[in-house]
XYZ file of C-alpha atoms in Angstrom:
432
model
C -59.280 -20.323 -22.199
C -62.295 -19.275 -19.367
C -60.922 -21.673 -17.237
C -57.554 -20.832 -17.877
C -58.172 -17.876 -16.936
C -60.115 -19.025 -13.695
C -57.355 -21.236 -12.313
C -54.820 -18.549 -13.332
C -56.546 -16.665 -11.218
C -57.111 -19.001 -8.590
C -53.296 -19.427 -8.574
C -52.630 -15.602 -7.684
C -54.648 -14.783 -4.842
C -52.850 -18.079 -3.872
C -50.082 -16.662 -3.887
C -50.943 -13.203 -2.712
C -46.927 -12.394 -0.644
C -45.450 -13.313 -4.534
C -47.931 -11.313 -6.715
C -45.273 -8.807 -7.180
C -42.776 -11.695 -8.816
C -45.926 -11.679 -11.226
C -47.016 -8.612 -11.921
C -47.500 -5.238 -9.791
C -51.810 -5.294 -11.113
C -54.135 -8.221 -11.197
C -54.385 -7.517 -14.929
C -50.789 -7.762 -14.413
C -49.938 -11.232 -13.592
C -53.113 -12.291 -15.208
C -50.675 -11.727 -18.212
C -47.388 -12.853 -16.718
C -48.498 -16.665 -15.433
C -50.580 -16.749 -18.793
C -47.445 -15.839 -21.323
C -44.891 -17.166 -19.346
C -47.103 -20.666 -20.029
C -47.116 -20.663 -23.840
C -43.743 -18.800 -24.133
C -42.374 -21.881 -22.307
C -44.080 -24.325 -23.978
C -42.332 -23.291 -26.907
C -39.100 -22.482 -25.890
C -39.778 -26.622 -24.513
C -40.115 -27.192 -28.746
C -36.859 -24.914 -29.418
C -39.189 -22.761 -31.475
C -38.272 -19.058 -30.408
C -40.032 -17.385 -33.073
C -43.084 -18.595 -31.628
C -42.153 -18.570 -28.192
C -40.523 -14.414 -28.617
C -43.744 -12.027 -28.517
C -44.903 -14.323 -25.324
C -41.094 -13.821 -23.809
C -41.089 -10.626 -24.986
C -44.736 -9.288 -22.859
C -42.875 -11.359 -19.562
C -40.201 -9.259 -19.864
C -42.270 -6.310 -20.516
C -45.308 -7.106 -17.532
C -43.272 -9.137 -15.223
C -39.554 -8.333 -15.562
C -38.584 -9.961 -11.898
C -40.127 -13.941 -12.647
C -36.644 -16.418 -13.285
C -33.155 -15.523 -14.114
C -34.493 -18.361 -16.878
C -36.477 -15.031 -18.020
C -33.101 -13.981 -19.076
C -31.112 -16.944 -19.528
C -33.530 -18.453 -21.872
C -34.670 -14.681 -23.743
C -30.589 -14.511 -24.380
C -31.013 -18.280 -26.556
C -33.884 -16.909 -27.689
C -32.842 -13.475 -29.532
C -29.668 -14.634 -30.641
C -31.560 -16.937 -32.924
C -33.833 -14.586 -34.117
C -30.817 -12.029 -34.760
C -29.221 -15.518 -36.538
C -32.140 -15.985 -38.980
C -33.777 -12.213 -39.510
C -32.383 -10.987 -43.062
C -33.642 -7.535 -43.053
C -30.840 -5.896 -42.230
C -33.241 -3.471 -39.805
C -35.190 -5.917 -37.925
C -31.541 -7.770 -37.172
C -30.464 -4.409 -35.856
C -33.433 -3.511 -33.515
C -33.509 -7.635 -32.027
C -29.962 -7.050 -31.747
C -30.365 -3.177 -29.682
C -32.790 -5.816 -27.665
C -29.785 -8.565 -26.838
C -28.232 -5.214 -25.304
C -30.739 -4.127 -23.680
C -31.185 -7.198 -22.215
C -27.865 -7.163 -20.076
C -28.841 -3.936 -18.295
C -32.379 -5.383 -17.948
C -30.886 -8.340 -16.227
C -28.652 -6.423 -13.415
C -30.843 -4.358 -12.206
C -32.932 -7.205 -11.132
C -30.825 -9.427 -10.121
C -27.606 -7.913 -9.905
C -24.239 -9.418 -10.788
C -23.885 -6.373 -12.665
C -19.878 -6.477 -13.552
C -20.767 -9.547 -15.581
C -24.026 -8.892 -17.447
C -21.888 -5.386 -18.587
C -18.718 -7.479 -19.720
C -21.559 -9.975 -21.174
C -23.484 -6.869 -22.665
C -19.704 -5.357 -24.133
C -19.119 -9.766 -25.578
C -22.646 -9.249 -27.284
C -21.961 -5.884 -28.463
C -18.363 -6.670 -30.076
C -20.208 -10.025 -31.919
C -22.701 -7.839 -33.466
C -20.659 -5.146 -33.920
C -17.140 -6.168 -34.482
C -15.793 -2.516 -34.442
C -17.305 -0.996 -31.931
C -13.947 -2.042 -30.317
C -13.840 1.542 -27.968
C -17.604 1.485 -26.774
C -17.441 -2.206 -25.455
C -13.652 -1.130 -23.803
C -15.974 1.684 -21.893
C -18.426 -1.187 -20.720
C -15.834 -3.369 -19.510
C -13.657 -0.670 -17.442
C -17.413 0.257 -15.371
C -17.120 -3.627 -15.290
C -14.150 -3.750 -13.894
C -15.769 -1.616 -10.964
C -18.147 -4.818 -10.264
C -15.691 -7.331 -10.493
C -16.445 -9.912 -7.522
C -18.400 -12.041 -8.454
C -18.140 -15.723 -9.185
C -19.259 -15.303 -12.322
C -16.496 -12.208 -13.449
C -14.086 -15.129 -14.256
C -14.703 -14.917 -17.712
C -15.180 -10.865 -19.008
C -11.405 -10.659 -17.675
C -10.090 -12.469 -20.539
C -12.557 -11.219 -22.720
C -11.710 -7.406 -22.550
C -8.182 -8.310 -23.281
C -8.731 -9.754 -25.779
C -10.668 -6.937 -26.452
C -8.441 -4.395 -25.980
C -5.720 -6.593 -28.605
C -7.923 -6.455 -31.062
C -8.157 -3.000 -30.631
C -4.195 -2.681 -30.563
C -4.104 -4.577 -33.701
C -6.555 -2.913 -35.418
C -5.140 0.448 -35.045
C -8.387 1.619 -32.524
C -6.537 1.697 -29.327
C -2.960 2.382 -27.398
C -0.315 -0.460 -27.143
C 0.105 0.420 -24.024
C -3.889 -0.202 -22.757
C -1.879 -3.687 -23.288
C -0.224 -3.254 -20.245
C -3.067 -1.899 -17.799
C -5.964 -4.106 -19.092
C -2.966 -7.434 -18.361
C -2.494 -6.223 -14.612
C -7.000 -5.310 -13.979
C -7.773 -8.701 -15.178
C -5.217 -10.553 -13.917
C -5.854 -8.919 -10.853
C -9.435 -9.266 -10.485
C -8.991 -13.409 -11.970
C -6.157 -13.614 -8.201
C -8.193 -12.335 -6.221
C -11.306 -15.362 -7.779
C -8.305 -16.997 -7.173
C -7.724 -16.447 -3.986
C -12.136 -16.226 -2.651
C -11.461 -20.187 -4.502
C -9.077 -22.321 -4.914
C -10.785 -25.112 -6.127
C -12.574 -23.138 -9.297
C -10.497 -24.739 -12.611
C -11.881 -22.712 -14.677
C -11.118 -19.603 -13.527
C -7.091 -21.474 -12.628
C -7.842 -22.053 -16.201
C -8.336 -18.055 -17.335
C -5.766 -17.212 -15.678
C -3.458 -19.856 -18.388
C -5.068 -18.302 -21.475
C -4.590 -14.488 -20.155
C -1.319 -15.962 -19.571
C -1.293 -16.989 -23.152
C -2.583 -13.716 -24.874
C -0.688 -11.567 -23.451
C 3.145 -13.233 -24.186
C 3.426 -11.766 -27.596
C 3.314 -8.256 -25.805
C 5.791 -9.226 -22.692
C 8.757 -8.772 -24.326
C 11.628 -6.175 -22.412
C 11.554 -4.381 -25.608
C 7.793 -3.680 -25.736
C 7.861 -3.149 -21.893
C 10.917 -0.710 -21.056
C 9.846 2.341 -23.645
C 6.219 2.260 -22.104
C 7.374 2.885 -18.549
C 10.535 5.095 -19.314
C 7.589 7.354 -21.600
C 4.795 7.559 -18.329
C 7.891 7.501 -15.452
C 8.655 11.280 -14.642
C 4.143 11.713 -15.329
C 3.728 9.662 -12.936
C 6.539 8.967 -10.514
C 4.326 10.009 -7.638
C 2.250 8.353 -8.148
C 2.823 4.426 -5.863
C -0.524 2.450 -8.222
C 1.262 3.339 -11.349
C 4.808 2.814 -9.325
C 3.832 -1.047 -8.414
C 2.061 -1.901 -11.731
C 5.302 -0.984 -13.242
C 8.168 -2.131 -11.232
C 5.583 -5.651 -10.720
C 4.586 -6.263 -14.434
C 9.090 -5.478 -15.141
C 9.968 -7.841 -12.502
C 7.627 -10.361 -13.079
C 9.014 -9.784 -16.882
C 12.833 -10.473 -15.994
C 13.536 -7.064 -17.011
C 14.657 -6.026 -13.555
C 18.244 -4.715 -14.802
C 17.058 -2.308 -17.161
C 17.112 1.809 -15.164
C 13.140 2.295 -15.286
C 13.332 -0.251 -13.192
C 15.637 0.404 -10.893
C 14.448 3.980 -10.858
C 10.295 3.035 -10.356
C 11.415 0.665 -8.119
C 13.471 3.670 -6.034
C 10.308 5.981 -6.464
C 8.503 3.529 -5.106
C 10.749 2.826 -2.257
C 11.217 7.180 -0.949
C 7.272 7.203 -0.852
C 5.613 3.933 0.028
C 8.498 1.656 2.079
C 7.801 -2.023 1.938
C 8.900 -5.093 2.785
C 7.904 -6.040 -1.036
C 9.842 -2.645 -2.021
C 12.527 -3.601 0.349
C 13.157 -6.745 -1.411
C 13.008 -5.107 -5.034
C 16.118 -2.529 -4.748
C 17.949 -5.629 -2.981
C 17.287 -7.106 -6.221
C 18.961 -4.331 -7.736
C 21.302 -3.562 -5.563
C 22.853 -6.690 -6.017
C 22.399 -6.686 -9.872
C 25.007 -3.008 -9.506
C 27.175 -5.391 -7.687
C 26.758 -3.288 -3.864
C 26.681 -5.990 -1.667
C 26.580 -3.522 1.866
C 23.395 -1.746 0.036
C 21.867 -5.679 -0.511
C 22.291 -6.553 2.773
C 21.088 -3.004 4.045
C 17.521 -3.248 2.223
C 16.799 -6.810 2.749
C 18.054 -7.661 5.913
C 15.661 -5.674 8.277
C 12.650 -6.621 5.798
C 13.682 -10.099 5.470
C 11.049 -11.895 7.946
C 8.055 -9.319 6.853
C 8.399 -10.563 3.086
C 4.874 -12.701 2.906
C 5.305 -14.608 0.090
C 7.430 -18.181 0.276
C 9.606 -16.931 -3.466
C 10.410 -13.975 -2.620
C 10.970 -14.582 0.938
C 13.401 -17.716 0.320
C 14.632 -15.284 -3.321
C 15.357 -12.606 0.045
C 17.276 -15.283 1.122
C 19.180 -16.176 -1.437
C 20.315 -12.871 -2.322
C 21.518 -12.665 0.893
C 24.004 -15.595 1.082
C 25.559 -14.346 -2.052
C 26.288 -10.414 -0.998
C 27.260 -12.358 2.075
C 29.917 -14.401 0.410
C 30.967 -11.342 -1.630
C 31.841 -9.910 0.815
C 34.273 -12.906 2.764
C 31.679 -12.828 5.040
C 31.495 -17.137 4.936
C 29.130 -17.411 8.103
C 26.789 -14.888 7.574
C 26.194 -16.361 4.078
C 25.974 -20.639 5.106
C 23.520 -18.379 8.674
C 21.814 -16.820 4.974
C 21.565 -19.787 2.801
C 20.924 -22.308 5.656
C 17.524 -19.793 6.160
C 15.974 -20.050 2.565
C 16.960 -24.436 3.112
C 14.770 -23.448 6.634
C 12.019 -22.742 3.958
C 12.122 -24.547 1.156
C 14.712 -27.842 1.482
C 15.025 -28.344 -1.969
C 16.214 -25.740 -2.724
C 18.953 -26.361 -3.858
C 21.169 -22.583 -5.181
C 21.366 -23.088 -0.997
C 23.979 -25.433 -0.796
C 25.309 -24.198 -5.012
C 26.851 -21.101 -2.294
C 27.046 -22.474 0.647
C 30.345 -24.692 -1.648
C 30.895 -22.044 -2.768
C 32.026 -20.311 0.468
C 34.451 -23.508 1.684
C 35.738 -23.443 -1.374
C 36.169 -19.883 -0.748
C 37.334 -19.372 3.111
C 39.484 -23.470 2.325
C 42.504 -21.877 2.505
C 42.222 -20.093 5.240
C 40.134 -22.651 7.236
C 44.042 -24.889 6.902
C 47.365 -24.626 8.386
C 49.341 -26.595 6.115
C 49.075 -26.024 2.331
C 49.168 -29.670 0.957
C 45.993 -30.877 2.801
C 44.412 -28.672 5.715
C 44.585 -25.594 3.351
C 42.539 -28.165 0.579
C 39.731 -29.904 3.117
C 37.173 -27.329 2.451
C 36.929 -27.783 -1.402
C 35.449 -31.550 0.035
C 32.649 -29.574 2.176
C 32.092 -28.045 -0.885
C 31.641 -30.940 -2.728
C 29.603 -32.308 -0.417
C 27.210 -29.834 -0.483
C 27.549 -29.831 -4.273
C 25.959 -33.159 -4.823
C 23.491 -32.583 -1.760
C 22.754 -29.410 -4.915
C 21.460 -31.354 -7.277
C 20.453 -34.657 -5.631
C 17.603 -31.997 -4.187
C 17.449 -29.726 -7.327
C 18.635 -31.309 -9.990
C 17.376 -27.608 -11.741
C 21.266 -27.231 -10.727
C 23.020 -30.286 -12.165
C 25.041 -28.155 -14.448
C 26.399 -25.881 -12.160
C 26.879 -27.816 -9.729
C 28.500 -30.361 -11.910
C 30.901 -27.684 -12.860
C 32.201 -26.156 -10.091
C 32.513 -29.628 -9.335
C 35.290 -31.207 -11.534
C 37.016 -27.209 -10.615
C 37.144 -28.202 -7.232
C 38.091 -31.935 -7.571
C 41.164 -31.602 -9.333
C 42.026 -28.752 -5.708
C 41.741 -32.110 -3.808
C 45.147 -33.163 -2.269
C 46.752 -35.916 -3.884
C 47.493 -39.886 -3.061
C 51.310 -39.308 -1.900
C 50.223 -36.262 -0.050
C 47.642 -37.707 1.902
C 49.837 -40.859 2.812
C 52.509 -38.103 3.613
C 49.634 -37.184 6.380
C 49.094 -40.907 7.332
C 45.734 -39.934 5.976
C 43.531 -43.329 3.586
C 40.830 -42.108 1.345
C 37.316 -43.539 2.812
C 38.244 -41.629 6.414
C 36.844 -39.219 8.426
C 38.273 -35.536 8.505
C 37.517 -32.977 10.543
C 37.490 -29.342 8.915
C 37.835 -26.524 11.385
C 38.259 -22.989 11.277
C 34.549 -21.196 10.450
C 33.121 -24.533 9.018
C 32.877 -27.319 11.266
C 32.411 -29.917 8.693
C 33.582 -32.906 9.249
C 34.151 -35.054 5.506
C 34.464 -37.931 3.538
C 39.053 -37.407 2.801
C 39.658 -38.355 -1.180
C 42.835 -38.147 -3.414
C 42.317 -35.889 -6.732
């Protein structure tokens, strides 16, 4: 024992600069080093019961020795809890485990992760403490920038869902929790794009949320909250984002929330939403008004493509075919495989066919050739629109000139034909 003490003091004074790490006094440092050696040896043997007293002394005397003190302590305490039969002693170990997360945060940071794991352990050993865990998870969210935080986002939503099932938490909290958790994961995915654990957690988050994400669930909740929060930009952003995400955009509350948001905090994103809503209401002039001035500032590519398609369809419905094609081509410049853009151009060609010819038998039907060209292009680049393209092709093909009409005008199938008017394209001659 004297030899151990001598070696311990030698180490202590050799590394005097690290004395604080091993205790605030020489006596504490000696105790720390001795107990470190004891508990680590027992821990290696998985003899957690004998490791526990020495480990506990390390936590008391030198809590900043190593992060492993907390990682291993977690395993030690959970083993002690599992084996303890006395309810009072078991409860003491549980309290010690929860307190250990606070001490870890105090000495090694990652407060959000520690609070979240404390909440997780609380629910493990006290399943009914849903509200208490909820409060801890909400506190944890204030410190969610740490990469290690990602599982906490999932545990948070899981706790809320279980609370709703148990009847101790309001169902509306599910949507708030999902928005918060998804926002945290979205930030972490942006910061750590190659970490598949984070992206997989996002998928799991969506799975647990999905049963509660129907429009029939969302709409009543946001309708109930709207009057109280109609001047709250934060609430309105969450409501419109969620309703849009779940395709509840035809609900009156979506229009009201988006309109209110655009009025108090207009952005390209709110203009995009207003454009979607006014288009759904067939107010095409309003759609153009909202979108054209803001479309270049829309940040997300998929939303910008969608906005160009809305503009293209709006111009199509208003009979402004050249502007329609221009907007569709803008969408294609961003995404060459966007089949819907070719569908729109094809419909524009078919709609203006009669106006682009001087006689009814061939010239006024040539636009249908060009329309079918675009529809064939649509399904070749985007199989998802193939059914719709084929239906339109069958309709427009019935408007092709007959073989006799082609013969009358000296035209042959397979030859080239230049369409005038705003279309201004060459196409292949075909008979119906």
